[in-house]
């Protein structure tokens, strides 16, 4: 392949470290001999079709350095679902700008976009390399130990539940229960992270409900009553995507997005946290509160994990290196070599596999009751998140000593 330009886009929801991956791609492309310029898609593939591009090669090194610690998606994102009718227009744009390499940072749908574009270009006789960089706080991408962005979002969740759990414990004479709702449409990786800081039975959370297990209202209320009787208050974490056994979302929403994914808590349905809140209030007559962070774990750079930032950057650089070797149709993956000390290497997975498969939490990471993660999950997560704070505990035996 002769010299040409490259383009990179960010797609879907952001993470705290997605811009670090972008910085890695920018720096890596400088070392690839057959890439002249690196262009950035404004607003993802949707903006690319509208010829909204920025010259990343012209940015100062200070700007690229700052990207490594800048939250959200600096290029602007999109959730446009690629249609077959879009492909000719995209190919025309690729030809217009002499783009021979495309990088996309995103999740399953994004990997599917690259896969379809490179296949279409090949059928049209146009040489195009495509390399994906993983990104999602949901951590449900197939073939990678974890996704850049997940460790930081998991830390955000663990700290939030730990600190709001202290509030719930100390305010139990006012509010007998609290519900923390986590994002995570089809997998419970992020919701489960809320239990990482728990040290004893009294600590929050007491119950964790995940999309991998069918939700049962009667069993849920029995769990709540049992915890309240033992501890005096109830702290609950739930994933936004929990469903009943028949597949109906607990949020009862019937609204879907452009990818046919249910819009949890959208018009036509309350959030799942509100649903659970109502169930408890109606059953027991208790006062309680719910907390819905929505997209905040996606952009909290103040809680970003250093290892996550470094791995995200390394994935970007590796994507550029792979393109320089002629690789195409692959996504960069993270492979864990050791837990203690934590050590990882980078690998690849075919886009054709990543695009059509997901990675739910495995059975051994969820307890038999389906209402709490197991030690196997905590062993997996601790090296990614790092140390969490330990707070004061008073002696309550009345001795004062």
PDB file of C-alpha atoms in Angstrom, residues 28-301:
ATOM      1  CA  UNK A  28       1.780   6.235  16.966  1.00  0.00           C
ATOM      2  CA  UNK A  29       0.800   7.466  13.513  1.00  0.00           C
ATOM      3  CA  UNK A  30       3.770   9.824  13.491  1.00  0.00           C
ATOM      4  CA  UNK A  31       5.957   6.726  13.433  1.00  0.00           C
ATOM      5  CA  UNK A  32       4.129   5.027  10.550  1.00  0.00           C
ATOM      6  CA  UNK A  33       5.947   5.803   7.316  1.00  0.00           C
ATOM      7  CA  UNK A  34       2.986   5.370   4.967  1.00  0.00           C
ATOM      8  CA  UNK A  35       0.587   7.646   6.893  1.00  0.00           C
ATOM      9  CA  UNK A  36       0.906  11.271   5.797  1.00  0.00           C
ATOM     10  CA  UNK A  37      -1.745  12.941   7.940  1.00  0.00           C
ATOM     11  CA  UNK A  38      -4.132  11.805  10.648  1.00  0.00           C
ATOM     12  CA  UNK A  39      -7.599  13.317  10.447  1.00  0.00           C
ATOM     13  CA  UNK A  40     -10.209  13.216  13.183  1.00  0.00           C
ATOM     14  CA  UNK A  41     -13.923  12.651  12.645  1.00  0.00           C
ATOM     15  CA  UNK A  42     -16.053  15.306  14.276  1.00  0.00           C
ATOM     16  CA  UNK A  43     -19.173  13.528  15.566  1.00  0.00           C
ATOM     17  CA  UNK A  44     -18.105  10.047  14.542  1.00  0.00           C
ATOM     18  CA  UNK A  45     -19.095   8.389  11.291  1.00  0.00           C
ATOM     19  CA  UNK A  46     -22.089  10.726  11.093  1.00  0.00           C
ATOM     20  CA  UNK A  47     -19.803  13.760  10.979  1.00  0.00           C
ATOM     21  CA  UNK A  48     -17.431  12.037   8.589  1.00  0.00           C
ATOM     22  CA  UNK A  49     -20.221  11.684   6.035  1.00  0.00           C
ATOM     23  CA  UNK A  50     -20.838  15.426   6.416  1.00  0.00           C
ATOM     24  CA  UNK A  51     -17.122  16.128   5.822  1.00  0.00           C
ATOM     25  CA  UNK A  52     -16.591  17.391   9.366  1.00  0.00           C
ATOM     26  CA  UNK A  53     -12.916  16.683   9.965  1.00  0.00           C
ATOM     27  CA  UNK A  54     -10.076  18.093  12.026  1.00  0.00           C
ATOM     28  CA  UNK A  55      -6.361  17.760  11.212  1.00  0.00           C
ATOM     29  CA  UNK A  56      -4.904  15.990  14.246  1.00  0.00           C
ATOM     30  CA  UNK A  57      -1.426  15.996  12.744  1.00  0.00           C
ATOM     31  CA  UNK A  58      -1.440  19.787  13.006  1.00  0.00           C
ATOM     32  CA  UNK A  59      -2.122  19.824  16.762  1.00  0.00           C
ATOM     33  CA  UNK A  60       0.660  20.871  19.116  1.00  0.00           C
ATOM     34  CA  UNK A  61       2.432  18.302  21.263  1.00  0.00           C
ATOM     35  CA  UNK A  62       1.171  20.172  24.329  1.00  0.00           C
ATOM     36  CA  UNK A  63      -2.390  19.549  23.168  1.00  0.00           C
ATOM     37  CA  UNK A  64      -1.739  15.867  22.546  1.00  0.00           C
ATOM     38  CA  UNK A  65      -0.081  15.523  25.964  1.00  0.00           C
ATOM     39  CA  UNK A  66      -3.085  17.194  27.611  1.00  0.00           C
ATOM     40  CA  UNK A  67      -5.427  14.767  25.832  1.00  0.00           C
ATOM     41  CA  UNK A  68      -4.093  11.987  28.034  1.00  0.00           C
ATOM     42  CA  UNK A  69      -5.849  13.537  31.034  1.00  0.00           C
ATOM     43  CA  UNK A  70      -8.864  15.139  29.380  1.00  0.00           C
ATOM     44  CA  UNK A  71     -12.330  13.642  30.031  1.00  0.00           C
ATOM     45  CA  UNK A  72     -15.121  12.810  27.584  1.00  0.00           C
ATOM     46  CA  UNK A  73     -14.718  12.443  23.787  1.00  0.00           C
ATOM     47  CA  UNK A  74     -12.874  15.473  22.436  1.00  0.00           C
ATOM     48  CA  UNK A  75     -13.726  14.719  18.804  1.00  0.00           C
ATOM     49  CA  UNK A  76     -17.412  14.494  19.598  1.00  0.00           C
ATOM     50  CA  UNK A  77     -19.302  11.233  19.422  1.00  0.00           C
ATOM     51  CA  UNK A  78     -22.301   9.754  17.665  1.00  0.00           C
ATOM     52  CA  UNK A  79     -24.604   6.772  18.000  1.00  0.00           C
ATOM     53  CA  UNK A  80     -25.435   6.652  14.310  1.00  0.00           C
ATOM     54  CA  UNK A  81     -26.045   3.053  13.244  1.00  0.00           C
ATOM     55  CA  UNK A  82     -24.269   2.374   9.975  1.00  0.00           C
ATOM     56  CA  UNK A  83     -26.697   1.572   7.172  1.00  0.00           C
ATOM     57  CA  UNK A  84     -25.875  -0.111   3.880  1.00  0.00           C
ATOM     58  CA  UNK A  85     -27.091   3.059   2.183  1.00  0.00           C
ATOM     59  CA  UNK A  86     -24.303   5.004   3.965  1.00  0.00           C
ATOM     60  CA  UNK A  87     -21.469   2.955   2.506  1.00  0.00           C
ATOM     61  CA  UNK A  88     -21.152   4.635  -0.917  1.00  0.00           C
ATOM     62  CA  UNK A  89     -21.031   8.098   0.668  1.00  0.00           C
ATOM     63  CA  UNK A  90     -18.397   6.969   3.165  1.00  0.00           C
ATOM     64  CA  UNK A  91     -16.284   5.396   0.425  1.00  0.00           C
ATOM     65  CA  UNK A  92     -16.499   8.644  -1.548  1.00  0.00           C
ATOM     66  CA  UNK A  93     -15.209  10.546   1.492  1.00  0.00           C
ATOM     67  CA  UNK A  94     -12.372   8.076   1.961  1.00  0.00           C
ATOM     68  CA  UNK A  95     -11.366   8.534  -1.661  1.00  0.00           C
ATOM     69  CA  UNK A  96     -11.764  12.298  -1.522  1.00  0.00           C
ATOM     70  CA  UNK A  97      -9.310  12.602   1.358  1.00  0.00           C
ATOM     71  CA  UNK A  98      -7.057   9.737   0.224  1.00  0.00           C
ATOM     72  CA  UNK A  99      -7.703   7.878   3.479  1.00  0.00           C
ATOM     73  CA  UNK A 100      -6.156   4.413   3.497  1.00  0.00           C
ATOM     74  CA  UNK A 101      -6.361   3.678   7.226  1.00  0.00           C
ATOM     75  CA  UNK A 102      -9.307   4.005   9.574  1.00  0.00           C
ATOM     76  CA  UNK A 103      -9.184   3.767  13.359  1.00  0.00           C
ATOM     77  CA  UNK A 104     -12.281   3.745  15.529  1.00  0.00           C
ATOM     78  CA  UNK A 105     -12.382   3.811  19.328  1.00  0.00           C
ATOM     79  CA  UNK A 106     -15.525   2.189  20.649  1.00  0.00           C
ATOM     80  CA  UNK A 107     -17.509  -0.929  21.510  1.00  0.00           C
ATOM     81  CA  UNK A 108     -19.247  -3.757  19.664  1.00  0.00           C
ATOM     82  CA  UNK A 109     -21.221  -1.568  17.265  1.00  0.00           C
ATOM     83  CA  UNK A 110     -18.110   0.459  16.474  1.00  0.00           C
ATOM     84  CA  UNK A 111     -16.116  -2.678  15.679  1.00  0.00           C
ATOM     85  CA  UNK A 112     -18.954  -3.758  13.398  1.00  0.00           C
ATOM     86  CA  UNK A 113     -18.710  -0.392  11.614  1.00  0.00           C
ATOM     87  CA  UNK A 114     -14.993  -0.853  10.866  1.00  0.00           C
ATOM     88  CA  UNK A 115     -15.567  -4.435   9.763  1.00  0.00           C
ATOM     89  CA  UNK A 116     -18.309  -3.477   7.330  1.00  0.00           C
ATOM     90  CA  UNK A 117     -16.384  -0.498   5.945  1.00  0.00           C
ATOM     91  CA  UNK A 118     -13.217  -2.451   5.234  1.00  0.00           C
ATOM     92  CA  UNK A 119     -15.205  -5.259   3.604  1.00  0.00           C
ATOM     93  CA  UNK A 120     -17.116  -2.787   1.458  1.00  0.00           C
ATOM     94  CA  UNK A 121     -13.931  -0.990   0.417  1.00  0.00           C
ATOM     95  CA  UNK A 122     -12.292  -4.298  -0.489  1.00  0.00           C
ATOM     96  CA  UNK A 123     -15.274  -5.289  -2.630  1.00  0.00           C
ATOM     97  CA  UNK A 124     -14.976  -1.930  -4.378  1.00  0.00           C
ATOM     98  CA  UNK A 125     -11.263  -2.449  -5.034  1.00  0.00           C
ATOM     99  CA  UNK A 126     -10.191   0.323  -2.615  1.00  0.00           C
ATOM    100  CA  UNK A 127      -7.318  -0.458  -0.257  1.00  0.00           C
ATOM    101  CA  UNK A 128      -8.328   0.357   3.309  1.00  0.00           C
ATOM    102  CA  UNK A 129      -6.879  -0.847   6.605  1.00  0.00           C
ATOM    103  CA  UNK A 130      -9.126  -0.853   9.661  1.00  0.00           C
ATOM    104  CA  UNK A 131      -8.020  -1.256  13.289  1.00  0.00           C
ATOM    105  CA  UNK A 132     -10.257  -0.935  16.335  1.00  0.00           C
ATOM    106  CA  UNK A 133      -9.371   0.324  19.805  1.00  0.00           C
ATOM    107  CA  UNK A 134     -11.600  -1.007  22.602  1.00  0.00           C
ATOM    108  CA  UNK A 135     -13.680   1.314  24.740  1.00  0.00           C
ATOM    109  CA  UNK A 136     -16.628   0.855  27.041  1.00  0.00           C
ATOM    110  CA  UNK A 137     -17.318   1.315  30.726  1.00  0.00           C
ATOM    111  CA  UNK A 138     -19.671  -1.684  30.514  1.00  0.00           C
ATOM    112  CA  UNK A 139     -16.657  -4.028  30.094  1.00  0.00           C
ATOM    113  CA  UNK A 140     -18.666  -6.370  27.876  1.00  0.00           C
ATOM    114  CA  UNK A 141     -16.385  -6.449  24.828  1.00  0.00           C
ATOM    115  CA  UNK A 142     -15.454  -9.956  23.743  1.00  0.00           C
ATOM    116  CA  UNK A 143     -11.829 -11.185  23.596  1.00  0.00           C
ATOM    117  CA  UNK A 144     -10.222  -8.635  25.917  1.00  0.00           C
ATOM    118  CA  UNK A 145      -9.557  -9.110  29.640  1.00  0.00           C
ATOM    119  CA  UNK A 146     -11.103  -5.698  30.235  1.00  0.00           C
ATOM    120  CA  UNK A 147     -11.791  -2.575  28.252  1.00  0.00           C
ATOM    121  CA  UNK A 148     -10.029   0.758  28.713  1.00  0.00           C
ATOM    122  CA  UNK A 149     -12.425   2.955  30.635  1.00  0.00           C
ATOM    123  CA  UNK A 150     -13.873   0.187  32.755  1.00  0.00           C
ATOM    124  CA  UNK A 151     -11.301   0.318  35.598  1.00  0.00           C
ATOM    125  CA  UNK A 152     -11.856   4.059  36.073  1.00  0.00           C
ATOM    126  CA  UNK A 153     -15.646   3.749  35.922  1.00  0.00           C
ATOM    127  CA  UNK A 154     -15.445   0.802  38.328  1.00  0.00           C
ATOM    128  CA  UNK A 155     -13.422   2.920  40.755  1.00  0.00           C
ATOM    129  CA  UNK A 156     -15.963   5.728  40.426  1.00  0.00           C
ATOM    130  CA  UNK A 157     -18.740   3.265  41.236  1.00  0.00           C
ATOM    131  CA  UNK A 158     -16.915   1.613  44.131  1.00  0.00           C
ATOM    132  CA  UNK A 159     -16.131   4.968  45.741  1.00  0.00           C
ATOM    133  CA  UNK A 160     -19.636   6.302  45.168  1.00  0.00           C
ATOM    134  CA  UNK A 161     -21.289   3.293  46.766  1.00  0.00           C
ATOM    135  CA  UNK A 162     -18.766   3.247  49.603  1.00  0.00           C
ATOM    136  CA  UNK A 163     -19.308   6.917  50.435  1.00  0.00           C
ATOM    137  CA  UNK A 164     -23.065   7.018  49.861  1.00  0.00           C
ATOM    138  CA  UNK A 165     -23.219   3.816  51.892  1.00  0.00           C
ATOM    139  CA  UNK A 166     -21.742   5.668  54.846  1.00  0.00           C
ATOM    140  CA  UNK A 167     -24.474   8.258  54.440  1.00  0.00           C
ATOM    141  CA  UNK A 168     -27.120   5.534  54.261  1.00  0.00           C
ATOM    142  CA  UNK A 169     -25.795   3.819  57.378  1.00  0.00           C
ATOM    143  CA  UNK A 170     -25.680   7.029  59.399  1.00  0.00           C
ATOM    144  CA  UNK A 171     -29.106   8.224  58.188  1.00  0.00           C
ATOM    145  CA  UNK A 172     -30.913   4.908  58.696  1.00  0.00           C
ATOM    146  CA  UNK A 173     -33.219   6.433  61.300  1.00  0.00           C
ATOM    147  CA  UNK A 174     -34.499   8.683  58.508  1.00  0.00           C
ATOM    148  CA  UNK A 175     -34.139   6.536  55.371  1.00  0.00           C
ATOM    149  CA  UNK A 176     -34.333   2.787  55.854  1.00  0.00           C
ATOM    150  CA  UNK A 177     -33.032   1.964  52.397  1.00  0.00           C
ATOM    151  CA  UNK A 178     -31.103   3.403  49.486  1.00  0.00           C
ATOM    152  CA  UNK A 179     -30.773   2.267  45.874  1.00  0.00           C
ATOM    153  CA  UNK A 180     -27.784   3.044  43.651  1.00  0.00           C
ATOM    154  CA  UNK A 181     -28.513   2.528  39.946  1.00  0.00           C
ATOM    155  CA  UNK A 182     -25.546   1.789  37.692  1.00  0.00           C
ATOM    156  CA  UNK A 183     -25.284   1.930  33.925  1.00  0.00           C
ATOM    157  CA  UNK A 184     -24.759  -1.382  32.192  1.00  0.00           C
ATOM    158  CA  UNK A 185     -27.362  -2.450  29.666  1.00  0.00           C
ATOM    159  CA  UNK A 186     -26.694  -6.172  29.365  1.00  0.00           C
ATOM    160  CA  UNK A 187     -23.875  -6.889  31.787  1.00  0.00           C
ATOM    161  CA  UNK A 188     -23.259  -6.307  35.475  1.00  0.00           C
ATOM    162  CA  UNK A 189     -19.526  -5.595  35.499  1.00  0.00           C
ATOM    163  CA  UNK A 190     -20.018  -2.000  36.599  1.00  0.00           C
ATOM    164  CA  UNK A 191     -22.855  -2.580  39.059  1.00  0.00           C
ATOM    165  CA  UNK A 192     -20.850  -5.365  40.718  1.00  0.00           C
ATOM    166  CA  UNK A 193     -17.950  -2.951  41.219  1.00  0.00           C
ATOM    167  CA  UNK A 194     -20.123  -1.136  43.748  1.00  0.00           C
ATOM    168  CA  UNK A 195     -19.367  -3.889  46.264  1.00  0.00           C
ATOM    169  CA  UNK A 196     -15.574  -3.710  46.020  1.00  0.00           C
ATOM    170  CA  UNK A 197     -15.049  -1.579  49.155  1.00  0.00           C
ATOM    171  CA  UNK A 198     -17.324  -3.678  51.397  1.00  0.00           C
ATOM    172  CA  UNK A 199     -15.408  -4.976  54.438  1.00  0.00           C
ATOM    173  CA  UNK A 200     -18.075  -6.294  56.808  1.00  0.00           C
ATOM    174  CA  UNK A 201     -21.754  -7.242  56.812  1.00  0.00           C
ATOM    175  CA  UNK A 202     -22.915  -3.789  57.908  1.00  0.00           C
ATOM    176  CA  UNK A 203     -21.071  -2.031  55.092  1.00  0.00           C
ATOM    177  CA  UNK A 204     -22.873  -1.042  51.919  1.00  0.00           C
ATOM    178  CA  UNK A 205     -23.978  -2.553  49.667  1.00  0.00           C
ATOM    179  CA  UNK A 206     -25.970  -5.482  50.974  1.00  0.00           C
ATOM    180  CA  UNK A 207     -27.633  -6.547  47.752  1.00  0.00           C
ATOM    181  CA  UNK A 208     -26.464  -6.270  44.125  1.00  0.00           C
ATOM    182  CA  UNK A 209     -28.752  -7.111  41.199  1.00  0.00           C
ATOM    183  CA  UNK A 210     -27.210  -7.745  37.787  1.00  0.00           C
ATOM    184  CA  UNK A 211     -28.578  -8.153  34.244  1.00  0.00           C
ATOM    185  CA  UNK A 212     -27.056 -11.651  34.083  1.00  0.00           C
ATOM    186  CA  UNK A 213     -29.695 -12.939  36.520  1.00  0.00           C
ATOM    187  CA  UNK A 214     -33.478 -12.787  36.137  1.00  0.00           C
ATOM    188  CA  UNK A 215     -35.114 -10.441  38.612  1.00  0.00           C
ATOM    189  CA  UNK A 216     -37.874 -11.801  40.836  1.00  0.00           C
ATOM    190  CA  UNK A 217     -39.950  -9.255  42.762  1.00  0.00           C
ATOM    191  CA  UNK A 218     -40.956 -11.558  45.610  1.00  0.00           C
ATOM    192  CA  UNK A 219     -37.431 -12.849  46.120  1.00  0.00           C
ATOM    193  CA  UNK A 220     -36.138  -9.256  46.020  1.00  0.00           C
ATOM    194  CA  UNK A 221     -38.531  -8.122  48.743  1.00  0.00           C
ATOM    195  CA  UNK A 222     -37.616 -11.142  50.858  1.00  0.00           C
ATOM    196  CA  UNK A 223     -33.907 -10.250  50.456  1.00  0.00           C
ATOM    197  CA  UNK A 224     -34.644  -6.676  51.530  1.00  0.00           C
ATOM    198  CA  UNK A 225     -36.616  -7.738  54.604  1.00  0.00           C
ATOM    199  CA  UNK A 226     -33.873 -10.158  55.696  1.00  0.00           C
ATOM    200  CA  UNK A 227     -31.108  -7.566  55.404  1.00  0.00           C
ATOM    201  CA  UNK A 228     -33.149  -4.918  57.227  1.00  0.00           C
ATOM    202  CA  UNK A 229     -33.799  -7.319  60.086  1.00  0.00           C
ATOM    203  CA  UNK A 230     -30.079  -8.096  60.433  1.00  0.00           C
ATOM    204  CA  UNK A 231     -28.480  -4.698  59.824  1.00  0.00           C
ATOM    205  CA  UNK A 232     -31.169  -2.043  60.353  1.00  0.00           C
ATOM    206  CA  UNK A 233     -30.992  -0.505  56.883  1.00  0.00           C
ATOM    207  CA  UNK A 234     -30.617  -1.763  53.312  1.00  0.00           C
ATOM    208  CA  UNK A 235     -28.165  -0.606  50.629  1.00  0.00           C
ATOM    209  CA  UNK A 236     -28.918  -1.880  47.137  1.00  0.00           C
ATOM    210  CA  UNK A 237     -27.012  -1.601  43.862  1.00  0.00           C
ATOM    211  CA  UNK A 238     -28.798  -2.455  40.629  1.00  0.00           C
ATOM    212  CA  UNK A 239     -27.783  -2.523  36.998  1.00  0.00           C
ATOM    213  CA  UNK A 240     -29.989  -0.465  34.720  1.00  0.00           C
ATOM    214  CA  UNK A 241     -30.687  -3.462  32.504  1.00  0.00           C
ATOM    215  CA  UNK A 242     -32.076  -5.981  34.992  1.00  0.00           C
ATOM    216  CA  UNK A 243     -35.020  -7.918  33.575  1.00  0.00           C
ATOM    217  CA  UNK A 244     -37.722 -10.295  34.690  1.00  0.00           C
ATOM    218  CA  UNK A 245     -37.520 -13.943  33.656  1.00  0.00           C
ATOM    219  CA  UNK A 246     -39.644 -13.260  30.569  1.00  0.00           C
ATOM    220  CA  UNK A 247     -37.182 -10.630  29.372  1.00  0.00           C
ATOM    221  CA  UNK A 248     -39.265  -7.597  30.324  1.00  0.00           C
ATOM    222  CA  UNK A 249     -37.061  -4.782  31.692  1.00  0.00           C
ATOM    223  CA  UNK A 250     -37.772  -3.937  35.309  1.00  0.00           C
ATOM    224  CA  UNK A 251     -37.767  -0.312  34.137  1.00  0.00           C
ATOM    225  CA  UNK A 252     -40.804  -1.283  32.011  1.00  0.00           C
ATOM    226  CA  UNK A 253     -39.592   0.978  29.204  1.00  0.00           C
ATOM    227  CA  UNK A 254     -40.717   0.211  25.660  1.00  0.00           C
ATOM    228  CA  UNK A 255     -38.516   2.894  24.046  1.00  0.00           C
ATOM    229  CA  UNK A 256     -35.488   1.799  21.977  1.00  0.00           C
ATOM    230  CA  UNK A 257     -32.553   3.649  20.452  1.00  0.00           C
ATOM    231  CA  UNK A 258     -31.306   3.451  16.870  1.00  0.00           C
ATOM    232  CA  UNK A 259     -29.503   0.198  17.619  1.00  0.00           C
ATOM    233  CA  UNK A 260     -32.781  -1.355  18.877  1.00  0.00           C
ATOM    234  CA  UNK A 261     -31.439  -1.237  22.444  1.00  0.00           C
ATOM    235  CA  UNK A 262     -33.969  -0.522  25.169  1.00  0.00           C
ATOM    236  CA  UNK A 263     -33.716   3.038  26.492  1.00  0.00           C
ATOM    237  CA  UNK A 264     -33.814   2.301  30.201  1.00  0.00           C
ATOM    238  CA  UNK A 265     -35.743   4.921  32.112  1.00  0.00           C
ATOM    239  CA  UNK A 266     -36.732   6.778  28.954  1.00  0.00           C
ATOM    240  CA  UNK A 267     -40.176   8.137  28.221  1.00  0.00           C
ATOM    241  CA  UNK A 268     -42.665   5.337  28.740  1.00  0.00           C
ATOM    242  CA  UNK A 269     -40.880   3.859  31.762  1.00  0.00           C
ATOM    243  CA  UNK A 270     -39.400   4.910  35.079  1.00  0.00           C
ATOM    244  CA  UNK A 271     -35.751   4.166  35.886  1.00  0.00           C
ATOM    245  CA  UNK A 272     -35.142   0.771  37.441  1.00  0.00           C
ATOM    246  CA  UNK A 273     -33.996   2.491  40.649  1.00  0.00           C
ATOM    247  CA  UNK A 274     -37.348   4.223  40.907  1.00  0.00           C
ATOM    248  CA  UNK A 275     -39.147   0.929  40.287  1.00  0.00           C
ATOM    249  CA  UNK A 276     -37.275  -0.818  43.075  1.00  0.00           C
ATOM    250  CA  UNK A 277     -37.820   2.172  45.339  1.00  0.00           C
ATOM    251  CA  UNK A 278     -41.564   1.951  44.763  1.00  0.00           C
ATOM    252  CA  UNK A 279     -41.622  -1.799  45.406  1.00  0.00           C
ATOM    253  CA  UNK A 280     -39.970  -1.379  48.808  1.00  0.00           C
ATOM    254  CA  UNK A 281     -42.023   1.643  49.807  1.00  0.00           C
ATOM    255  CA  UNK A 282     -45.298  -0.041  48.874  1.00  0.00           C
ATOM    256  CA  UNK A 283     -44.396  -3.306  50.611  1.00  0.00           C
ATOM    257  CA  UNK A 284     -42.916  -2.004  53.856  1.00  0.00           C
ATOM    258  CA  UNK A 285     -43.978   1.641  54.102  1.00  0.00           C
ATOM    259  CA  UNK A 286     -40.394   2.722  54.636  1.00  0.00           C
ATOM    260  CA  UNK A 287     -38.826   5.961  53.504  1.00  0.00           C
ATOM    261  CA  UNK A 288     -35.811   5.624  51.219  1.00  0.00           C
ATOM    262  CA  UNK A 289     -33.847   7.269  48.434  1.00  0.00           C
ATOM    263  CA  UNK A 290     -32.348   6.333  45.101  1.00  0.00           C
ATOM    264  CA  UNK A 291     -29.210   7.540  43.333  1.00  0.00           C
ATOM    265  CA  UNK A 292     -28.838   7.517  39.557  1.00  0.00           C
ATOM    266  CA  UNK A 293     -25.419   8.581  38.264  1.00  0.00           C
ATOM    267  CA  UNK A 294     -26.191   7.918  34.579  1.00  0.00           C
ATOM    268  CA  UNK A 295     -23.193   9.045  32.484  1.00  0.00           C
ATOM    269  CA  UNK A 296     -21.058  10.497  35.305  1.00  0.00           C
ATOM    270  CA  UNK A 297     -18.815   7.388  35.581  1.00  0.00           C
ATOM    271  CA  UNK A 298     -18.005   7.864  31.884  1.00  0.00           C
ATOM    272  CA  UNK A 299     -16.289  11.214  32.306  1.00  0.00           C
ATOM    273  CA  UNK A 300     -14.914  11.464  35.868  1.00  0.00           C
ATOM    274  CA  UNK A 301     -11.259  12.163  35.121  1.00  0.00           C
TER     275      UNK A 301
END
